[in-house]
Coordinates of C-alpha atoms and ligand atoms in Angstrom, one line a residue:
M9 CA -10.7 -10.4 -34.3
T10 CA -10.4 -9.8 -30.5
V11 CA -10.3 -13.1 -28.5
V12 CA -12.3 -12.9 -25.4
P13 CA -10.3 -14.7 -22.7
G14 CA -12.2 -17.2 -20.4
D15 CA -12.5 -16.3 -16.7
G16 CA -9.5 -18.8 -15.6
T17 CA -7.3 -17.1 -18.2
L18 CA -8.4 -13.6 -17.4
A19 CA -7.9 -13.8 -13.7
S20 CA -4.4 -15.9 -13.7
H21 CA -3.0 -13.3 -16.0
A22 CA -4.7 -10.2 -14.7
G23 CA -2.1 -7.4 -13.9
E24 CA 0.9 -9.1 -15.4
R25 CA 3.6 -6.8 -16.5
P26 CA 5.1 -7.1 -20.1
A27 CA 8.1 -9.6 -20.1
A28 CA 11.4 -7.6 -19.6
L29 CA 14.6 -9.6 -19.5
G30 CA 16.1 -9.8 -16.1
E31 CA 13.1 -8.4 -14.3
P32 CA 11.4 -10.7 -11.9
A33 CA 8.6 -12.8 -13.7
R34 CA 6.6 -12.2 -10.4
P35 CA 7.4 -9.1 -9.1
G36 CA 7.1 -8.5 -5.3
P37 CA 5.5 -6.0 -3.4
V38 CA 7.1 -2.5 -3.6
L39 CA 7.5 -1.6 0.1
S40 CA 8.6 2.1 -0.1
S41 CA 7.1 5.3 0.7
V42 CA 10.0 7.5 -1.1
F43 CA 11.3 7.2 -4.7
H44 CA 14.2 8.8 -6.0
L45 CA 13.4 11.9 -8.0
A46 CA 15.3 13.7 -10.7
P47 CA 17.6 16.3 -9.3
A48 CA 15.4 19.0 -10.9
P49 CA 11.8 19.3 -11.2
G50 CA 10.5 17.8 -14.7
G51 CA 11.9 14.5 -14.6
P52 CA 10.2 11.2 -15.9
A53 CA 9.4 9.9 -12.2
L54 CA 6.0 8.3 -12.0
D55 CA 6.5 7.6 -8.4
G56 CA 7.6 10.3 -6.1
Y57 CA 5.8 9.5 -2.9
G58 CA 3.6 6.6 -1.8
R59 CA 0.5 8.1 -0.9
P60 CA -0.5 9.1 -4.6
D61 CA 0.8 5.9 -6.3
N62 CA 2.9 3.0 -5.8
P63 CA 3.8 0.3 -8.5
T64 CA 2.2 -2.5 -6.7
Y65 CA -1.0 -0.5 -6.4
R66 CA -0.9 0.1 -10.3
D67 CA -0.4 -3.7 -10.8
L68 CA -3.5 -4.5 -8.9
E69 CA -5.6 -1.7 -10.6
R70 CA -4.7 -3.0 -13.9
A71 CA -5.8 -6.4 -12.9
L72 CA -9.0 -5.3 -11.4
S73 CA -9.7 -3.0 -14.4
A74 CA -9.2 -6.0 -16.6
L75 CA -11.8 -8.1 -14.8
E76 CA -14.3 -5.1 -14.2
A77 CA -14.1 -4.4 -18.1
G78 CA -14.4 -7.9 -19.4
S79 CA -14.6 -7.4 -23.1
G80 CA -16.1 -4.0 -22.8
D81 CA -14.5 -0.5 -22.9
P82 CA -11.5 0.3 -20.7
V83 CA -12.1 0.7 -16.9
R84 CA -10.4 2.8 -14.4
T85 CA -9.7 1.4 -11.0
T86 CA -8.6 3.0 -7.7
T87 CA -7.8 0.5 -4.9
F88 CA -8.5 1.6 -1.1
A89 CA -7.4 0.2 2.3
S90 CA -11.0 -1.3 2.7
G91 CA -14.4 -1.8 1.2
M92 CA -15.5 1.1 3.6
A93 CA -12.7 3.2 2.4
A94 CA -14.0 2.9 -1.2
I95 CA -17.7 3.2 -0.4
S96 CA -16.7 6.7 1.5
A97 CA -14.6 7.8 -1.5
V98 CA -17.9 7.5 -3.6
L99 CA -20.2 9.0 -1.0
F100 CA -18.0 12.0 0.2
G101 CA -16.1 12.3 -3.1
L102 CA -19.2 12.8 -5.3
L103 CA -22.0 14.2 -3.0
K104 CA -22.2 17.7 -1.8
A105 CA -24.7 19.7 0.6
G106 CA -28.0 19.8 -1.1
D107 CA -27.7 16.3 -2.7
T108 CA -29.9 13.4 -2.2
V109 CA -28.5 9.9 -2.1
V110 CA -30.6 6.5 -2.0
I111 CA -28.7 3.9 -0.1
P112 CA -29.8 0.1 0.7
S113 CA -31.9 -0.3 3.8
D114 CA -30.9 -4.0 4.0
G115 CA -27.4 -3.9 2.7
Y116 CA -24.0 -3.8 4.4
Y117 CA -24.8 -2.6 7.9
A118 CA -21.8 0.0 8.3
T119 CA -23.0 2.0 5.3
R120 CA -26.2 3.1 6.7
P121 CA -24.9 4.9 10.0
L122 CA -22.1 6.4 7.9
A123 CA -24.6 8.0 5.8
A124 CA -27.1 8.8 8.5
D125 CA -24.8 10.5 10.6
R126 CA -22.0 12.0 8.6
L127 CA -23.5 12.6 5.3
A128 CA -26.5 14.2 6.8
A129 CA -24.2 16.5 9.0
F130 CA -22.9 17.6 5.9
G131 CA -26.1 18.6 4.5
V132 CA -27.0 15.4 2.3
T133 CA -30.6 13.9 2.4
V134 CA -30.3 10.2 2.7
R135 CA -33.1 8.0 1.6
E136 CA -33.3 4.2 2.4
A137 CA -34.6 1.7 0.1
P138 CA -34.8 -2.1 0.2
T139 CA -32.9 -4.0 -2.6
L140 CA -36.1 -5.4 -3.8
G141 CA -37.3 -1.6 -4.3
P142 CA -39.3 0.5 -4.8
Y143 CA -36.3 3.1 -5.3
P144 CA -37.2 6.7 -4.7
V145 CA -34.9 8.1 -7.4
E146 CA -36.5 11.4 -8.1
G147 CA -34.4 14.3 -7.3
A148 CA -31.4 12.0 -6.2
A149 CA -27.8 12.6 -7.1
L150 CA -26.7 9.0 -6.6
V151 CA -28.1 5.6 -6.1
L152 CA -26.1 3.0 -4.3
L153 CA -27.2 -0.4 -5.0
E154 CA -26.0 -3.7 -3.3
T155 CA -26.7 -7.1 -5.2
P156 CA -26.9 -9.7 -4.0
S157 CA -27.6 -7.8 -0.9
N158 CA -25.5 -9.0 2.3
P159 CA -26.8 -10.7 4.3
G160 CA -30.6 -11.1 2.9
M161 CA -29.4 -12.3 -0.8
D162 CA -32.0 -10.1 -2.4
V163 CA -31.4 -9.3 -5.8
C164 CA -32.3 -6.1 -7.7
D165 CA -32.9 -5.9 -11.2
L166 CA -29.7 -3.7 -12.4
P167 CA -30.5 -2.8 -15.9
A168 CA -34.1 -1.7 -14.9
V169 CA -33.1 0.1 -11.9
C170 CA -30.0 2.0 -13.6
A171 CA -32.4 3.0 -16.2
A172 CA -34.7 4.6 -13.9
A173 CA -32.0 6.3 -11.9
H174 CA -30.4 7.8 -15.1
A175 CA -33.9 8.9 -16.5
A176 CA -34.0 10.9 -12.9
G177 CA -30.7 12.2 -13.4
A178 CA -28.9 10.2 -10.7
L179 CA -25.6 8.3 -11.0
V180 CA -25.7 4.8 -10.0
A181 CA -22.9 2.8 -7.8
V182 CA -23.2 -0.9 -7.2
D183 CA -21.6 -2.6 -4.3
N184 CA -20.4 -5.7 -6.0
T185 CA -18.7 -7.3 -3.1
T186 CA -20.9 -10.6 -2.8
A187 CA -20.8 -11.2 -6.5
T188 CA -17.1 -10.0 -7.4
P189 CA -16.4 -9.1 -11.1
L190 CA -16.4 -12.7 -12.3
G191 CA -20.0 -13.0 -10.8
Q192 CA -21.3 -9.9 -12.1
R193 CA -20.1 -6.9 -14.2
P194 CA -22.3 -3.8 -13.1
L195 CA -20.8 -1.5 -15.5
D196 CA -22.0 -3.7 -18.3
L197 CA -25.4 -3.7 -16.7
G198 CA -25.8 0.1 -16.8
A199 CA -23.9 1.3 -13.3
D200 CA -21.7 4.2 -13.4
L201 CA -19.6 3.1 -10.7
V202 CA -18.6 -0.3 -9.1
V203 CA -17.6 -0.4 -5.3
A204 CA -16.4 -3.5 -3.5
S205 CA -14.9 -4.9 -0.4
D206 CA -12.0 -7.0 -1.9
T207 CA -11.6 -8.4 1.8
K208 CA -14.2 -11.2 0.9
A209 CA -14.1 -13.5 -1.9
L210 CA -11.7 -11.3 -4.1
A211 CA -8.8 -11.8 -2.1
G212 CA -10.6 -14.5 -0.6
H213 CA -8.1 -16.0 2.0
G214 CA -9.1 -14.2 5.1
D215 CA -6.0 -12.5 5.7
L216 CA -6.5 -8.7 4.5
L217 CA -8.6 -5.7 4.1
L218 CA -9.0 -4.0 0.8
G219 CA -11.5 -2.2 -1.5
H220 CA -11.6 -0.7 -4.9
V221 CA -13.7 1.9 -7.2
S222 CA -14.0 1.1 -10.8
T223 CA -15.7 3.0 -13.4
R224 CA -15.5 3.7 -17.2
D225 CA -16.0 7.5 -16.9
E226 CA -12.7 9.4 -16.6
Q227 CA -14.1 12.4 -14.4
L228 CA -15.5 9.9 -11.7
A229 CA -12.3 7.9 -11.8
A230 CA -10.2 11.0 -11.5
K231 CA -12.6 12.1 -8.2
A232 CA -12.0 8.8 -6.7
R233 CA -8.3 8.8 -7.0
Q234 CA -8.3 12.4 -5.8
W235 CA -10.4 11.5 -2.6
R236 CA -7.8 8.7 -1.9
T237 CA -4.8 11.0 -2.2
W238 CA -6.4 13.6 -0.3
T239 CA -7.7 11.3 2.6
G240 CA -4.7 8.9 2.5
A241 CA -7.3 5.9 2.4
I242 CA -4.6 3.9 0.7
P243 CA -4.0 0.0 0.9
G244 CA -0.8 -1.2 2.1
P245 CA 1.6 -2.4 -0.7
F246 CA 1.9 -5.8 0.9
E247 CA -1.9 -6.2 1.0
A248 CA -2.1 -4.8 -2.5
W249 CA 0.5 -7.6 -3.5
L250 CA -1.3 -10.5 -1.7
A251 CA -4.5 -9.7 -3.4
L252 CA -3.1 -9.7 -6.7
R253 CA -1.4 -12.9 -5.8
S254 CA -4.9 -14.3 -4.9
L255 CA -6.6 -13.1 -7.9
A256 CA -5.1 -15.7 -9.9
T257 CA -7.0 -18.4 -8.5
L258 CA -10.4 -16.6 -8.2
D259 CA -12.1 -18.3 -11.1
V260 CA -11.3 -21.7 -9.5
R261 CA -12.2 -20.6 -6.1
L262 CA -15.4 -19.3 -7.0
A263 CA -16.3 -22.4 -8.9
R264 CA -16.1 -24.6 -5.9
Q265 CA -17.6 -22.3 -3.7
A266 CA -20.6 -21.8 -5.9
A267 CA -20.7 -25.6 -6.2
N268 CA -20.7 -26.0 -2.4
A269 CA -23.1 -23.1 -2.0
L270 CA -25.7 -24.9 -4.0
A271 CA -25.3 -28.2 -2.2
V272 CA -25.5 -26.6 1.0
A273 CA -28.6 -24.6 -0.2
E274 CA -30.1 -28.0 -1.3
L275 CA -29.1 -29.6 2.1
L276 CA -30.7 -26.9 4.4
S277 CA -34.0 -26.9 2.1
A278 CA -34.5 -30.5 3.0
R279 CA -34.2 -29.9 6.7
P280 CA -37.2 -29.5 8.7
E281 CA -35.5 -27.2 11.2
V282 CA -34.5 -24.7 8.6
R283 CA -36.6 -21.9 7.1
E284 CA -36.0 -19.4 4.3
V285 CA -33.1 -20.6 2.5
R286 CA -31.7 -18.0 0.2
Y287 CA -29.3 -18.6 -2.7
P288 CA -29.8 -16.8 -5.9
G289 CA -28.1 -19.7 -7.8
R290 CA -30.8 -22.1 -6.7
P291 CA -33.8 -22.5 -9.1
G292 CA -37.0 -21.7 -6.9
D293 CA -35.2 -19.0 -5.1
P294 CA -37.2 -15.9 -5.4
A295 CA -34.2 -14.0 -6.9
H296 CA -33.2 -16.6 -9.5
A297 CA -34.8 -15.6 -12.2
V298 CA -33.5 -11.9 -12.1
A299 CA -29.9 -13.2 -10.9
A300 CA -29.9 -15.7 -13.9
R301 CA -30.3 -12.4 -16.3
Q302 CA -27.5 -10.5 -14.7
M303 CA -25.2 -12.7 -12.9
R304 CA -22.4 -14.6 -14.7
R305 CA -22.1 -16.9 -11.4
Y306 CA -23.7 -16.9 -7.9
G307 CA -20.8 -17.2 -5.6
G308 CA -20.4 -19.0 -2.3
V309 CA -22.7 -17.0 0.1
L310 CA -26.2 -18.3 1.0
S311 CA -28.4 -17.4 4.1
A312 CA -30.8 -19.3 6.1
V313 CA -33.0 -19.1 9.1
L314 CA -32.4 -21.6 12.1
P315 CA -34.6 -22.1 14.9
D316 CA -32.7 -19.7 17.3
A317 CA -29.3 -18.7 18.8
A318 CA -28.8 -21.7 20.7
F319 CA -29.3 -24.1 17.8
V320 CA -26.7 -22.2 15.8
E321 CA -24.1 -22.3 18.7
R322 CA -24.6 -26.2 19.0
M323 CA -24.2 -26.6 15.1
L324 CA -21.1 -24.5 15.2
A325 CA -19.5 -26.4 18.0
A326 CA -20.6 -29.5 16.5
S327 CA -19.0 -28.7 12.9
G328 CA -15.3 -29.5 12.2
L329 CA -15.1 -27.5 9.0
A330 CA -17.4 -24.4 9.6
S331 CA -16.0 -21.8 12.0
A332 CA -17.9 -18.6 13.6
V333 CA -16.7 -15.9 11.4
T334 CA -18.1 -12.4 10.6
S335 CA -16.7 -12.2 7.1
F336 CA -17.1 -14.3 3.9
G337 CA -15.4 -15.3 0.8
D338 CA -12.6 -17.2 2.4
V339 CA -11.5 -20.5 1.3
R340 CA -12.7 -22.0 4.6
T341 CA -16.4 -22.3 5.2
G342 CA -17.7 -19.7 7.9
I343 CA -21.0 -19.2 9.5
D344 CA -22.1 -15.8 11.0
R345 CA -25.0 -15.6 13.3
R346 CA -26.1 -11.7 12.2
A347 CA -28.4 -10.9 15.0
Q348 CA -25.4 -10.9 17.4
W349 CA -23.9 -7.8 15.9
G350 CA -27.4 -5.9 16.2
G351 CA -26.9 -3.9 12.7
D352 CA -29.3 -6.2 10.5
V353 CA -33.0 -6.6 11.0
V354 CA -33.0 -10.5 11.1
P355 CA -34.4 -13.1 13.4
D356 CA -32.3 -14.4 16.1
G357 CA -31.3 -17.8 14.2
F358 CA -30.5 -15.9 10.9
I359 CA -27.2 -17.2 9.6
R360 CA -24.9 -16.3 6.6
I361 CA -23.1 -19.0 5.3
S362 CA -19.9 -18.6 3.4
C363 CA -18.9 -21.8 1.4
G364 CA -15.2 -22.4 1.1
I365 CA -13.1 -24.5 -1.3
E366 CA -13.6 -27.8 0.8
D367 CA -14.7 -31.0 -1.2
T368 CA -18.4 -30.7 -1.5
A369 CA -19.1 -34.3 -0.2
D370 CA -16.8 -33.5 3.0
L371 CA -18.6 -29.9 3.6
I372 CA -21.9 -31.7 3.2
A373 CA -21.3 -34.6 5.4
D374 CA -20.0 -32.2 8.0
L375 CA -23.0 -29.8 8.1
T376 CA -25.4 -32.7 8.1
A377 CA -23.7 -34.2 11.0
A378 CA -23.6 -30.7 12.7
L379 CA -27.2 -30.1 12.1
D380 CA -28.2 -33.7 13.4
A381 CA -26.0 -32.7 16.6
A382 CA -27.8 -29.3 16.9
S383 CA -31.4 -31.0 16.7
G384 CA -30.3 -33.5 19.4
Ligands
LIG429 C1 -17.5 -6.3 4.3 C2 -18.4 -5.3 3.1 C3 -18.1 -4.2 3.1 C4 -17.1 -3.5 3.7 O1 -15.7 -3.8 3.5 P1 -14.5 -3.7 4.6 O2 -13.6 -4.3 3.5 O3 -14.8 -4.5 5.6 O4 -14.3 -2.2 4.7 C5 -19.0 -3.3 2.2 N1 -19.8 -3.8 1.6 C6 -20.3 -5.2 1.5 C7 -21.5 -5.8 1.0 C8 -19.4 -6.1 2.4 O5 -19.7 -7.3 2.5

């Protein structure tokens, strides 16, 4: 009988090397671009040069593969320098002239201009679809989904959309950044590939950029790996090591972040100044029913619409815990007024709130006071 470990056990041991006498129990990052080779070709060296491979990448990739696989079949993971490097590997490594790709119209804002400008220039037809659908999958080679979508927090029914895409002959890649592999396992829900920005909740300390591509398909895994080796979109070994170190606490960080997000969603929903609070973990949210079927936990990110930009600025100035940051998943709470960047179609007062691991009572007291101050 295989014992399936819980998330805390899985995360804290992910990537661990077998115990070897005299070797460090917690290996540090391998900061080297060159490795000793055998004097003649054909020696046993796995590592030769830092772009194709590095022992620290392998540790992180083993850890991420374990998280993405859960109790299912083995997964292969390639780490990248950032989430966009991972997304680029899937788009450019798999598509060719004449292909059609479907990408989210309401997902991460940098994917759209990359596809519209560069993929189109290489002869790929780009279709955009909202996360809620409908998905124009006929004739598509690849469908890229993002769920929950950043920043709108809409959720798409992964098993249903994957089945429709597969029936049309398309591959499906899911941007799983917002959920992380402990929140949702797209490969178990029908997806062929997972792409993610590990810059966000996965690494979770606001101090590095990183991404990964995971799949159960050997050929797709080989293409992602080859793309990284050819283009050099490799992470720094130090960043890879920091991420590995951070992974150990992913379970406990996500638990607190999700508890905080639910409490903040409830606080905001009860405030007359706030409209359209979106958190898939809140019963009553339009996404809750679908999210409850496919997500294992709901994470720390929510969105809401405040009266206007000035209100958000007053609220941020009055808060002692939430700072203005345009990222999410950090151990500290951050708020981003998305309209200031111009990439998303959202109202001026639309904010994405990323809950940190502060004590729930402290965060609620702080945000309540900040809302009161902003309301005057
Ligand atoms: C941040 C983000 C990305 C891009 O990741 P980087 O690490 O900044 O390159 C891609 N997708 C989603 C959903 C994101 O939030």
